[in-house]
Short mmCIF file of C-alpha atoms in Angstrom, two decimals:
data_model
loop_
_atom_site.label_atom_id
_atom_site.label_comp_id
_atom_site.label_asym_id
_atom_site.label_seq_id
_atom_site.Cartn_x
_atom_site.Cartn_y
_atom_site.Cartn_z
CA MET A 1 37.73 24.77 -10.61
CA ALA A 2 36.63 24.01 -14.14
CA TYR A 3 37.31 20.29 -13.56
CA LEU A 4 34.97 20.55 -10.32
CA ARG A 5 32.18 22.33 -12.40
CA ARG A 6 32.28 19.50 -15.03
CA ALA A 7 32.31 16.78 -12.22
CA ALA A 8 29.26 18.46 -10.46
CA THR A 9 27.48 18.69 -13.87
CA ALA A 10 27.92 14.98 -14.35
CA LEU A 11 26.92 14.17 -10.90
CA ILE A 12 23.76 16.18 -11.29
CA LEU A 13 22.91 14.23 -14.70
CA ILE A 14 23.63 11.08 -13.02
CA MET A 15 21.44 11.46 -10.15
CA GLN A 16 18.74 12.80 -12.39
CA LEU A 17 18.83 9.71 -14.07
CA PHE A 18 18.84 7.48 -11.21
CA THR A 19 15.83 8.98 -9.83
CA LEU A 20 13.89 8.37 -12.93
CA SER A 21 15.59 4.99 -13.77
CA ASN A 22 12.72 2.63 -11.91
CA ALA A 23 9.86 4.99 -12.61
CA HIS A 24 7.03 3.52 -15.11
CA ASN A 25 3.55 4.30 -15.65
CA ILE A 26 1.53 1.49 -16.95
CA THR A 27 -1.22 3.79 -17.98
CA LYS A 28 0.97 5.98 -20.42
CA ILE A 29 2.50 2.72 -21.85
CA LEU A 30 -0.53 1.19 -22.96
CA ALA A 31 -2.21 4.57 -23.90
CA LYS A 32 0.06 4.51 -26.98
CA ASP A 33 -1.68 1.69 -28.65
CA PRO A 34 -5.61 2.00 -29.14
CA GLU A 35 -5.90 -1.73 -28.99
CA PHE A 36 -5.33 -1.96 -25.70
CA SER A 37 -7.69 0.86 -24.47
CA THR A 38 -10.12 -1.45 -22.70
CA PHE A 39 -7.47 -3.41 -21.01
CA ASN A 40 -5.94 -0.08 -19.97
CA HIS A 41 -9.20 1.30 -18.72
CA TYR A 42 -9.89 -1.55 -16.37
CA LEU A 43 -6.30 -1.47 -15.05
CA SER A 44 -7.09 1.96 -13.85
CA ALA A 45 -10.71 1.45 -12.83
CA THR A 46 -9.52 -1.34 -10.80
CA HIS A 47 -6.86 0.51 -8.97
CA LEU A 48 -4.36 -2.38 -10.43
CA ALA A 49 -2.51 0.46 -12.32
CA ASP A 50 -1.37 2.08 -9.22
CA GLU A 51 -0.12 -1.03 -7.80
CA ILE A 52 1.72 -1.98 -11.01
CA ASN A 53 3.43 1.56 -10.76
CA ARG A 54 4.44 1.08 -7.37
CA ARG A 55 6.30 -2.39 -8.04
CA GLN A 56 10.00 -2.16 -9.18
CA THR A 57 9.70 -5.77 -10.80
CA ILE A 58 6.62 -6.62 -12.97
CA THR A 59 5.52 -8.16 -16.01
CA VAL A 60 1.90 -7.21 -17.47
CA LEU A 61 0.29 -9.69 -19.78
CA ALA A 62 -1.99 -7.30 -22.04
CA VAL A 63 -4.91 -8.19 -24.05
CA ASP A 64 -6.54 -6.39 -26.84
CA ASN A 65 -9.90 -5.01 -27.04
CA SER A 66 -11.53 -7.87 -28.49
CA ALA A 67 -10.17 -10.30 -26.21
CA MET A 68 -11.35 -8.22 -23.05
CA ASN A 69 -14.92 -8.51 -24.68
CA SER A 70 -14.79 -12.42 -23.47
CA ILE A 71 -15.05 -11.37 -19.80
CA LEU A 72 -17.07 -7.98 -20.15
CA SER A 73 -19.85 -9.92 -21.92
CA LYS A 74 -20.30 -11.85 -18.74
CA GLY A 75 -21.47 -8.96 -16.68
CA TYR A 76 -18.79 -9.44 -14.01
CA SER A 77 -18.49 -6.69 -11.21
CA LEU A 78 -15.65 -4.47 -11.02
CA TYR A 79 -13.79 -6.39 -8.19
CA THR A 80 -14.04 -9.74 -9.81
CA ILE A 81 -12.64 -8.24 -13.08
CA ARG A 82 -9.71 -6.97 -10.74
CA ASN A 83 -9.22 -10.61 -9.74
CA ILE A 84 -9.26 -11.71 -13.30
CA LEU A 85 -6.91 -9.02 -14.42
CA SER A 86 -4.59 -9.68 -11.33
CA LEU A 87 -3.66 -12.96 -12.95
CA HIS A 88 -2.21 -10.77 -15.94
CA VAL A 89 0.32 -9.15 -13.55
CA LEU A 90 3.28 -11.07 -12.75
CA VAL A 91 5.66 -10.29 -9.91
CA ASP A 92 8.77 -11.23 -11.82
CA TYR A 93 10.38 -9.98 -15.12
CA PHE A 94 9.75 -11.70 -18.59
CA GLY A 95 11.06 -9.77 -21.41
CA ALA A 96 10.64 -11.37 -24.90
CA LYS A 97 14.22 -13.03 -24.97
CA LYS A 98 13.66 -14.49 -21.56
CA LEU A 99 10.32 -16.35 -22.51
CA HIS A 100 12.72 -18.48 -25.14
CA GLN A 101 15.29 -19.12 -22.48
CA ILE A 102 13.16 -20.83 -19.59
CA THR A 103 14.96 -23.40 -18.06
CA ASP A 104 13.64 -27.02 -19.16
CA GLY A 105 11.18 -25.03 -21.57
CA SER A 106 8.55 -24.49 -18.65
CA THR A 107 8.27 -22.30 -15.35
CA SER A 108 5.71 -21.29 -13.03
CA THR A 109 5.38 -17.81 -11.56
CA ALA A 110 3.28 -15.86 -8.98
CA SER A 111 0.89 -13.25 -10.15
CA MET A 112 -0.59 -10.36 -8.18
CA PHE A 113 -3.91 -12.60 -7.72
CA GLN A 114 -1.54 -14.69 -5.82
CA SER A 115 0.89 -12.23 -3.87
CA THR A 116 -2.15 -10.14 -2.35
CA GLY A 117 -3.40 -13.36 -0.69
CA SER A 118 -6.57 -13.39 -3.06
CA ALA A 119 -6.03 -16.94 -4.10
CA THR A 120 -5.90 -20.10 -2.34
CA GLY A 121 -3.16 -22.78 -2.79
CA THR A 122 -1.44 -21.92 -6.20
CA SER A 123 -4.39 -21.00 -8.06
CA GLY A 124 -2.52 -17.66 -8.48
CA TYR A 125 0.30 -19.02 -10.37
CA VAL A 126 0.76 -18.72 -14.03
CA ASN A 127 2.17 -21.57 -16.10
CA ILE A 128 4.77 -20.61 -18.85
CA THR A 129 5.83 -22.93 -21.45
CA ASP A 130 8.05 -22.36 -24.51
CA ILE A 131 6.64 -24.79 -26.92
CA LYS A 132 7.82 -26.12 -30.27
CA GLY A 133 7.93 -23.85 -33.19
CA GLY A 134 9.19 -20.88 -31.19
CA LYS A 135 5.85 -20.10 -29.54
CA VAL A 136 5.40 -19.42 -25.95
CA ALA A 137 1.93 -20.36 -24.07
CA PHE A 138 0.37 -19.12 -20.88
CA GLY A 139 -2.13 -20.92 -18.84
CA VAL A 140 -3.41 -20.64 -14.75
CA GLN A 141 -1.55 -23.49 -13.08
CA GLU A 142 -4.61 -24.97 -11.31
CA ASP A 143 -6.96 -24.85 -14.56
CA ASP A 144 -5.97 -28.56 -15.44
CA SER A 145 -2.53 -27.02 -16.69
CA ARG A 146 -4.30 -25.85 -19.92
CA LEU A 147 -2.35 -23.47 -21.84
CA THR A 148 -5.15 -21.01 -22.95
CA ALA A 149 -3.07 -18.14 -24.49
CA HIS A 150 -0.01 -17.76 -26.34
CA TYR A 151 2.73 -14.68 -26.58
CA VAL A 152 1.77 -12.29 -29.58
CA LYS A 153 4.56 -9.64 -29.42
CA SER A 154 6.27 -7.05 -26.72
CA ILE A 155 4.72 -3.87 -26.21
CA PHE A 156 7.30 -2.44 -23.98
CA GLU A 157 10.33 -3.44 -22.00
CA LYS A 158 12.81 -1.92 -19.58
CA ALA A 159 15.07 -4.57 -18.62
CA TYR A 160 14.60 -6.33 -15.30
CA ASN A 161 12.07 -3.66 -14.30
CA ILE A 162 8.86 -3.68 -16.18
CA SER A 163 7.89 -5.75 -19.28
CA VAL A 164 4.60 -5.42 -21.20
CA LEU A 165 3.63 -8.51 -23.40
CA HIS A 166 0.72 -8.86 -25.52
CA ILE A 167 -1.04 -12.39 -25.16
CA SER A 168 -3.86 -13.72 -27.31
CA GLN A 169 -6.58 -14.52 -24.76
CA VAL A 170 -7.60 -13.57 -21.26
CA LEU A 171 -6.16 -15.89 -18.56
CA THR A 172 -9.00 -16.75 -15.77
CA SER A 173 -10.08 -19.43 -13.52
CA PRO A 174 -13.11 -20.32 -11.54
CA GLU A 175 -11.61 -18.85 -8.29
CA ALA A 176 -10.79 -15.55 -10.19
CA GLU A 177 -14.34 -15.43 -11.85
CA ALA A 178 -16.10 -16.35 -8.30
CA PRO A 179 -18.49 -13.56 -7.23
CA THR A 180 -16.61 -11.03 -4.92
CA ALA A 181 -18.35 -8.39 -2.69
CA SER A 182 -17.30 -4.77 -3.00
CA PRO A 183 -15.34 -3.42 -0.08
CA SER A 184 -18.60 -1.44 0.96
CA ASP A 185 -20.53 -4.84 1.12
CA LEU A 186 -17.88 -6.14 3.70
CA ILE A 187 -18.69 -5.36 7.29
CA LEU A 188 -15.69 -4.32 8.85
CA THR A 189 -16.58 -5.24 12.44
CA THR A 190 -17.21 -8.93 11.17
CA ILE A 191 -13.91 -9.08 9.36
CA LEU A 192 -12.24 -7.87 12.58
CA GLU A 193 -13.93 -10.68 14.84
CA LYS A 194 -13.02 -13.36 12.46
CA GLN A 195 -9.41 -12.39 12.31
CA GLY A 196 -8.93 -12.14 16.33
CA CYS A 197 -9.83 -8.76 16.64
CA LYS A 198 -12.96 -9.05 18.49
CA ALA A 199 -12.08 -6.81 21.40
CA PHE A 200 -11.04 -4.00 19.09
CA SER A 201 -14.55 -4.44 17.20
CA ASP A 202 -16.66 -4.13 20.35
CA MET A 203 -14.39 -0.93 20.87
CA LEU A 204 -15.82 0.39 17.41
CA LYS A 205 -19.21 -0.61 18.04
CA SER A 206 -19.38 0.68 21.47
CA THR A 207 -18.19 3.92 20.52
CA GLY A 208 -20.18 4.14 17.27
CA ALA A 209 -17.02 4.83 15.56
CA ASP A 210 -17.60 1.66 13.29
CA LYS A 211 -19.81 3.96 11.10
CA THR A 212 -17.11 6.25 10.23
CA PHE A 213 -14.71 3.25 9.38
CA GLN A 214 -17.30 1.68 7.40
CA ASP A 215 -18.29 4.96 5.64
CA THR A 216 -14.73 5.64 4.75
CA VAL A 217 -13.98 2.02 3.07
CA ASP A 218 -14.84 2.89 -0.72
CA GLY A 219 -12.56 6.02 -0.66
CA GLY A 220 -9.64 4.03 0.93
CA LEU A 221 -8.96 2.68 4.44
CA THR A 222 -6.18 1.51 6.29
CA VAL A 223 -7.05 -0.11 9.90
CA PHE A 224 -4.47 -0.86 12.60
CA CYS A 225 -5.89 -3.56 14.75
CA PRO A 226 -4.42 -4.09 18.10
CA SER A 227 -4.81 -7.81 19.13
CA ASP A 228 -7.49 -8.84 21.69
CA SER A 229 -4.69 -9.54 24.27
CA ALA A 230 -3.44 -5.88 23.87
CA VAL A 231 -6.88 -4.46 24.25
CA GLY A 232 -7.70 -6.73 27.43
CA LYS A 233 -4.58 -5.12 28.84
CA PHE A 234 -5.66 -1.72 27.85
CA ALA A 235 -9.37 -1.81 28.80
CA PRO A 236 -9.41 -0.51 32.52
CA LYS A 237 -7.67 2.62 30.93
CA PHE A 238 -10.15 2.92 28.15
CA LYS A 239 -13.19 2.64 30.43
CA ALA A 240 -11.77 5.78 32.54
CA LEU A 241 -11.69 7.92 29.36
CA SER A 242 -14.50 10.33 28.56
CA ALA A 243 -17.05 9.32 25.83
CA ALA A 244 -15.35 11.98 23.52
CA ASN A 245 -11.75 10.63 24.13
CA LYS A 246 -12.85 7.10 23.79
CA THR A 247 -14.13 7.85 20.16
CA ALA A 248 -11.04 9.81 19.10
CA LEU A 249 -8.80 7.00 20.39
CA VAL A 250 -10.60 4.37 18.27
CA LEU A 251 -10.80 6.55 15.18
CA TYR A 252 -6.84 6.99 15.81
CA HIS A 253 -6.49 3.49 14.64
CA GLY A 254 -7.63 4.17 11.11
CA MET A 255 -6.20 6.32 8.35
CA PRO A 256 -8.49 7.56 5.46
CA VAL A 257 -6.47 6.20 2.37
CA TYR A 258 -5.02 2.60 1.29
CA GLN A 259 -1.61 1.80 2.39
CA SER A 260 -0.14 -1.34 1.19
CA LEU A 261 2.64 -2.99 3.27
CA GLN A 262 5.15 -2.07 0.76
CA MET A 263 4.10 1.72 0.60
CA LEU A 264 4.56 1.88 4.27
CA ARG A 265 8.11 0.03 3.93
CA SER A 266 9.12 2.74 1.34
CA GLY A 267 9.13 5.70 3.39
CA ASN A 268 8.92 7.21 6.96
CA GLY A 269 7.03 10.17 8.00
CA ALA A 270 3.78 11.54 9.81
CA VAL A 271 0.50 10.15 8.77
CA ASN A 272 -2.89 11.42 9.45
CA THR A 273 -5.72 9.48 11.00
CA LEU A 274 -9.49 9.17 11.10
CA ALA A 275 -9.38 11.42 14.42
CA THR A 276 -7.41 14.17 12.72
CA GLU A 277 -9.80 17.43 12.73
CA GLY A 278 -8.59 21.06 12.67
CA ASN A 279 -6.13 21.77 15.22
CA ASN A 280 -6.36 18.28 16.78
CA LYS A 281 -3.56 16.36 15.17
CA PHE A 282 -4.04 13.10 15.92
CA ASP A 283 -1.10 12.11 13.82
CA PHE A 284 1.60 9.36 14.48
CA THR A 285 4.88 8.57 12.78
CA VAL A 286 5.59 5.53 10.56
CA GLN A 287 9.13 4.24 10.87
CA ASN A 288 10.76 1.17 8.84
CA ASP A 289 13.90 -0.71 9.45
CA GLY A 290 14.30 -3.23 6.96
CA GLU A 291 10.96 -5.70 6.79
CA ASP A 292 9.89 -4.19 10.33
CA VAL A 293 7.25 -1.26 10.40
CA THR A 294 6.60 0.48 13.69
CA LEU A 295 4.01 3.22 14.58
CA GLU A 296 5.23 5.88 16.92
CA THR A 297 2.63 7.98 18.71
CA ASP A 298 5.14 9.86 21.26
CA VAL A 299 3.46 7.77 23.95
CA VAL A 300 3.94 4.41 22.65
CA THR A 301 5.59 2.39 19.99
CA ALA A 302 3.67 -0.24 18.09
CA LYS A 303 4.86 -2.92 15.73
CA ILE A 304 2.78 -4.44 12.76
CA MET A 305 2.57 -8.10 13.28
CA GLY A 306 0.93 -8.93 10.04
CA THR A 307 -1.70 -8.35 7.29
CA LEU A 308 -5.24 -9.70 8.06
CA LYS A 309 -7.21 -8.33 5.12
CA ASP A 310 -5.84 -6.67 1.80
CA GLN A 311 -8.54 -5.91 -0.80
CA GLU A 312 -7.77 -2.49 -2.16
CA PRO A 313 -9.14 -0.03 -1.13
CA LEU A 314 -9.56 -1.91 2.17
CA ILE A 315 -6.46 -2.89 4.10
CA ILE A 316 -6.23 -4.25 7.61
CA TYR A 317 -3.00 -4.86 10.05
CA LYS A 318 -2.56 -6.48 13.22
CA VAL A 319 -0.46 -4.54 15.75
CA ASP A 320 0.83 -5.63 19.33
CA LYS A 321 -0.31 -2.43 21.18
CA VAL A 322 -3.24 -0.01 21.45
CA LEU A 323 -2.20 3.24 19.69
CA LEU A 324 -2.23 5.95 22.43
CA PRO A 325 -2.41 9.82 20.92
CA ARG A 326 -0.36 12.31 22.79
CA GLU A 327 -3.69 14.59 22.50
CA ILE A 328 -4.94 12.16 25.05
CA TYR A 329 -2.18 10.67 26.91
CA LYS A 330 1.07 13.01 27.80
CA ALA A 331 3.79 12.11 25.26
CA VAL A 332 6.87 10.52 26.93
CA LYS A 333 9.07 13.33 28.03
CA ALA A 334 11.47 14.00 30.95
CA ALA A 335 8.95 14.96 33.39
CA ALA A 336 10.14 17.99 35.85
CA PRO A 337 10.37 17.03 39.63
CA ALA A 338 6.80 17.20 41.40
CA PRO A 339 6.87 19.97 44.36
CA LYS A 340 8.00 18.42 47.60
CA SER A 341 4.95 20.05 49.32
CA SER A 342 2.36 18.00 47.36
CA LYS A 343 0.70 15.14 49.23
CA HIS A 344 -1.30 13.73 46.23
CA LYS A 345 -0.24 12.44 42.95
CA PRO A 346 -2.60 12.25 39.91
CA LYS A 347 -4.59 8.87 39.42
CA ASN A 348 -3.44 8.64 35.64
CA ALA A 349 -2.09 10.71 33.08
CA GLU A 350 -5.37 10.82 31.10
CA ALA A 351 -7.15 14.20 30.10
CA ASP A 352 -10.76 14.60 29.83
CA GLY A 353 -10.88 16.84 26.82
CA PRO A 354 -8.57 16.52 23.72
CA SER A 355 -6.52 19.63 24.57
CA ALA A 356 -5.89 19.02 28.01
CA ASP A 357 -2.66 17.29 27.93
CA ALA A 358 -1.90 18.03 24.28
CA PRO A 359 1.93 19.12 23.63
CA GLY A 360 2.66 22.76 22.75
CA ASP A 361 2.55 24.29 19.19
CA ASP A 362 6.22 23.79 18.94
CA ASP A 363 5.87 20.10 19.00
CA GLY A 364 5.15 20.02 15.37
CA GLU A 365 2.80 21.73 12.59
CA VAL A 366 -0.36 20.55 11.29
CA ALA A 367 0.21 19.41 7.29
CA ASP A 368 -1.29 21.92 5.10
CA ASP A 369 -4.01 20.39 3.04
CA LYS A 370 -5.26 22.91 0.67
CA ASN A 371 -8.20 20.93 -0.42
CA GLY A 372 -9.18 20.38 3.37
CA ALA A 373 -8.84 16.65 2.96
CA ILE A 374 -6.84 14.24 5.36
CA TYR A 375 -4.03 12.98 3.67
CA VAL A 376 -0.73 10.99 4.08
CA MET A 377 2.89 12.96 4.52
CA MET A 378 5.08 10.17 3.38
CA VAL A 379 8.87 11.01 2.92
CA SER A 380 11.05 8.64 0.80
CA ARG A 381 14.50 8.09 2.16
CA SER A 382 15.84 8.07 -1.57
CA SER A 383 14.31 11.03 -2.89
CA VAL A 384 15.99 13.07 0.44
CA PHE A 385 19.21 11.63 -0.50
CA VAL A 386 19.07 12.39 -4.13
CA SER A 387 17.97 16.08 -3.31
CA ALA A 388 20.93 16.54 -0.93
CA ILE A 389 23.56 15.20 -3.56
CA VAL A 390 22.02 17.25 -6.35
CA TRP A 391 22.04 20.39 -4.13
CA LEU A 392 25.59 19.38 -2.77
CA CYS A 393 26.52 19.33 -6.57
CA PHE A 394 25.03 22.74 -7.34
CA GLY A 395 27.01 24.43 -4.66
CA VAL A 396 30.10 23.05 -5.75
CA TRP A 397 29.12 24.38 -9.04
CA LEU A 398 28.87 27.95 -7.91
CA MET A 399 32.27 27.83 -5.99
#
């Protein structure tokens, strides 16, 4: 029994270490050195810090306060600064040792500016070259292959997870410096129409829901846009809905938070929507299987087909079906046999009001939001697994 207790203790410690092994916080890492305070501030202000912390393999090329002045003095908007700093976040691991072991002395790697689709061609790639004298230089690949910055020192490294390196100058390019509109300046319906979602855009405008979507952008917005063909097939049913249900159904296609594809793939769970209000849940479940992400409403299951726009805090996905909330349409269940005496069948399964065909209270509880805000409830598979192992070990310890 003593052996089992020791084994359980060891397992608990191992699982705790496993849980923390991939966690990093770029803000805390840089906060230890005041000379990077400006760079650190703008990583947070542009939301790049959140994206860095979500990724498991990353390299951050930090510049000191004096180097940051070279771009701040030009009066760029916050969104242009985000593009420039995105060039300093490499989506691969480069520790100090690896910098001097580059095959053939030079390599090119994608930055976050490239991986998010903000850059065209290969303008979001960064060239890393091990030059003579033990120095390593960096430059934006399409900026005439100029190596404009050099490696100064390593700030923080966790092997193959995160590396934070100090470089001498800001990496930039004409494309990164190009004026960038803020999300609130982007007209959502115009973007949808240009990306093959004109039919859904028309639904937004016809119900007046476009204002709700647009007003939500700055605080974070995820849009699931059905293709024009999917909306076309659904059009007759949509026309038959009441005005209130038309608006609710359209709002059901938006989440009032930014959820990147990586975030959606990292966990399963129920999510609230722009239609969620009081007792009207209007939620659906995000499910992922490898690279595939589906949205389950209890009425239909839609699949994410691709990303149309990703400019945090706004992201737009294309889905293959119109999302049908169970609050308007009956959930897919084994229907009870209809009475034989009935001579008439309902024309459709649509309700005129939000609660008419709503499921019973035992179908689920509304997520408790103490701040009265709508938010996302995502459950990480790994967290559940770790918790289960820890509690199992604790039970063995008590035996």
